[in-house]
mmCIF file of C-alpha atoms in Angstrom:
data_model
loop_
_atom_site.group_PDB
_atom_site.id
_atom_site.type_symbol
_atom_site.label_atom_id
_atom_site.label_comp_id
_atom_site.label_asym_id
_atom_site.label_seq_id
_atom_site.Cartn_x
_atom_site.Cartn_y
_atom_site.Cartn_z
ATOM 1 C CA UNK A 7 24.128 -27.970 -48.181
ATOM 2 C CA UNK A 8 23.703 -25.967 -44.844
ATOM 3 C CA UNK A 9 20.076 -25.172 -43.806
ATOM 4 C CA UNK A 10 19.155 -22.947 -41.106
ATOM 5 C CA UNK A 11 15.741 -22.378 -39.405
ATOM 6 C CA UNK A 12 14.364 -19.282 -37.569
ATOM 7 C CA UNK A 13 11.527 -19.399 -35.117
ATOM 8 C CA UNK A 14 8.409 -17.526 -36.480
ATOM 9 C CA UNK A 15 7.329 -14.320 -34.509
ATOM 10 C CA UNK A 16 4.048 -14.647 -32.486
ATOM 11 C CA UNK A 17 3.898 -18.410 -32.877
ATOM 12 C CA UNK A 18 2.778 -20.852 -30.088
ATOM 13 C CA UNK A 19 5.485 -20.754 -27.263
ATOM 14 C CA UNK A 20 7.153 -17.518 -28.679
ATOM 15 C CA UNK A 21 8.381 -15.368 -25.863
ATOM 16 C CA UNK A 22 6.588 -12.160 -25.271
ATOM 17 C CA UNK A 23 8.109 -9.084 -26.183
ATOM 18 C CA UNK A 24 6.296 -6.834 -23.800
ATOM 19 C CA UNK A 25 7.987 -6.179 -20.512
ATOM 20 C CA UNK A 26 5.854 -7.220 -17.325
ATOM 21 C CA UNK A 27 4.098 -4.336 -15.960
ATOM 22 C CA UNK A 28 5.265 -3.234 -12.533
ATOM 23 C CA UNK A 29 2.576 -1.968 -9.854
ATOM 24 C CA UNK A 30 3.451 1.461 -9.031
ATOM 25 C CA UNK A 31 4.608 2.176 -5.527
ATOM 26 C CA UNK A 32 1.724 4.285 -4.473
ATOM 27 C CA UNK A 33 -0.622 1.449 -5.244
ATOM 28 C CA UNK A 34 1.428 -1.030 -3.374
ATOM 29 C CA UNK A 35 1.639 1.316 -0.652
ATOM 30 C CA UNK A 36 -1.973 1.706 -0.406
ATOM 31 C CA UNK A 37 -2.764 -1.992 -0.711
ATOM 32 C CA UNK A 38 -0.596 -2.723 2.377
ATOM 33 C CA UNK A 39 -1.660 0.352 4.352
ATOM 34 C CA UNK A 40 -5.305 -0.480 3.802
ATOM 35 C CA UNK A 41 -4.702 -4.129 4.798
ATOM 36 C CA UNK A 42 -2.928 -3.390 8.007
ATOM 37 C CA UNK A 43 -5.383 -0.555 8.809
ATOM 38 C CA UNK A 44 -8.342 -3.071 8.772
ATOM 39 C CA UNK A 45 -6.195 -5.573 10.865
ATOM 40 C CA UNK A 46 -5.387 -2.827 13.288
ATOM 41 C CA UNK A 47 -9.251 -1.565 13.267
ATOM 42 C CA UNK A 48 -10.409 -4.924 13.937
ATOM 43 C CA UNK A 49 -7.852 -6.181 16.310
ATOM 44 C CA UNK A 50 -7.551 -2.995 18.431
ATOM 45 C CA UNK A 51 -3.845 -2.926 18.618
ATOM 46 C CA UNK A 52 -0.833 -1.767 16.491
ATOM 47 C CA UNK A 53 2.019 -3.989 15.699
ATOM 48 C CA UNK A 54 5.762 -3.162 14.765
ATOM 49 C CA UNK A 55 5.839 -1.468 11.438
ATOM 50 C CA UNK A 56 8.672 -3.600 10.292
ATOM 51 C CA UNK A 57 6.882 -6.883 10.967
ATOM 52 C CA UNK A 58 4.043 -5.388 8.846
ATOM 53 C CA UNK A 59 6.471 -4.746 6.122
ATOM 54 C CA UNK A 60 5.725 -0.853 6.226
ATOM 55 C CA UNK A 61 8.331 1.927 6.049
ATOM 56 C CA UNK A 62 8.194 4.552 8.956
ATOM 57 C CA UNK A 63 6.563 6.911 6.515
ATOM 58 C CA UNK A 64 3.833 4.212 5.412
ATOM 59 C CA UNK A 65 3.208 3.465 9.279
ATOM 60 C CA UNK A 66 2.716 7.348 9.726
ATOM 61 C CA UNK A 67 -0.160 7.195 6.965
ATOM 62 C CA UNK A 68 -1.537 3.843 8.915
ATOM 63 C CA UNK A 69 -1.741 5.421 12.202
ATOM 64 C CA UNK A 70 -3.571 8.641 10.739
ATOM 65 C CA UNK A 71 -5.995 6.395 8.669
ATOM 66 C CA UNK A 72 -6.658 4.222 11.653
ATOM 67 C CA UNK A 73 -7.396 6.965 14.010
ATOM 68 C CA UNK A 74 -10.026 8.402 11.531
ATOM 69 C CA UNK A 75 -11.250 4.949 10.876
ATOM 70 C CA UNK A 76 -11.935 4.382 14.540
ATOM 71 C CA UNK A 77 -13.955 7.487 14.701
ATOM 72 C CA UNK A 78 -15.853 6.670 11.530
ATOM 73 C CA UNK A 79 -16.641 3.218 12.846
ATOM 74 C CA UNK A 80 -18.174 4.650 16.104
ATOM 75 C CA UNK A 81 -20.337 7.178 14.139
ATOM 76 C CA UNK A 82 -21.285 5.296 11.158
ATOM 77 C CA UNK A 83 -20.274 1.578 11.419
ATOM 78 C CA UNK A 84 -17.708 -0.716 9.826
ATOM 79 C CA UNK A 85 -18.627 -0.387 6.159
ATOM 80 C CA UNK A 86 -17.884 3.407 6.457
ATOM 81 C CA UNK A 87 -14.692 2.881 8.266
ATOM 82 C CA UNK A 88 -13.548 0.432 5.511
ATOM 83 C CA UNK A 89 -14.398 2.913 2.776
ATOM 84 C CA UNK A 90 -12.531 5.581 4.629
ATOM 85 C CA UNK A 91 -9.527 3.316 5.146
ATOM 86 C CA UNK A 92 -9.505 2.496 1.293
ATOM 87 C CA UNK A 93 -9.867 6.324 0.414
ATOM 88 C CA UNK A 94 -7.332 7.601 2.929
ATOM 89 C CA UNK A 95 -4.710 4.979 2.031
ATOM 90 C CA UNK A 96 -4.900 5.798 -1.416
ATOM 91 C CA UNK A 97 -4.792 9.650 -0.865
ATOM 92 C CA UNK A 98 -1.914 9.320 1.789
ATOM 93 C CA UNK A 99 0.166 6.940 -0.288
ATOM 94 C CA UNK A 100 -0.475 8.993 -3.588
ATOM 95 C CA UNK A 101 0.839 12.060 -1.695
ATOM 96 C CA UNK A 102 3.860 10.280 -0.418
ATOM 97 C CA UNK A 103 4.889 8.904 -3.819
ATOM 98 C CA UNK A 104 3.837 12.068 -6.037
ATOM 99 C CA UNK A 105 7.281 13.121 -6.574
ATOM 100 C CA UNK A 106 8.612 9.623 -7.269
ATOM 101 C CA UNK A 107 9.346 8.495 -3.815
ATOM 102 C CA UNK A 108 10.361 9.226 -0.273
ATOM 103 C CA UNK A 109 13.389 11.442 0.018
ATOM 104 C CA UNK A 110 14.411 11.473 3.633
ATOM 105 C CA UNK A 111 16.405 8.496 3.810
ATOM 106 C CA UNK A 112 15.866 4.726 4.138
ATOM 107 C CA UNK A 113 13.539 4.902 6.970
ATOM 108 C CA UNK A 114 11.003 7.200 5.395
#
């Protein structure tokens, strides 16, 4: 007599059927731009965008954010500058990825 067994669904150790969720590119962009914007604001100098893991377009967002954050820091202090960094990083990256991603070649 041949006996077969099937694994029950949902039991302990059963593989998940839900695919892992991916972080949207605009969220990843905002995180990395905000991180490096703080580093630049606190350190005072810019690094190479490639060593930061940024694309050229993301680096453009960073430079704009840092310029505005420096002015905010002088006027209102570091807390206001950090809030501005978060807000402007999210807005800049959302605009950049609004249509699904950069469309000007690999360096944008």
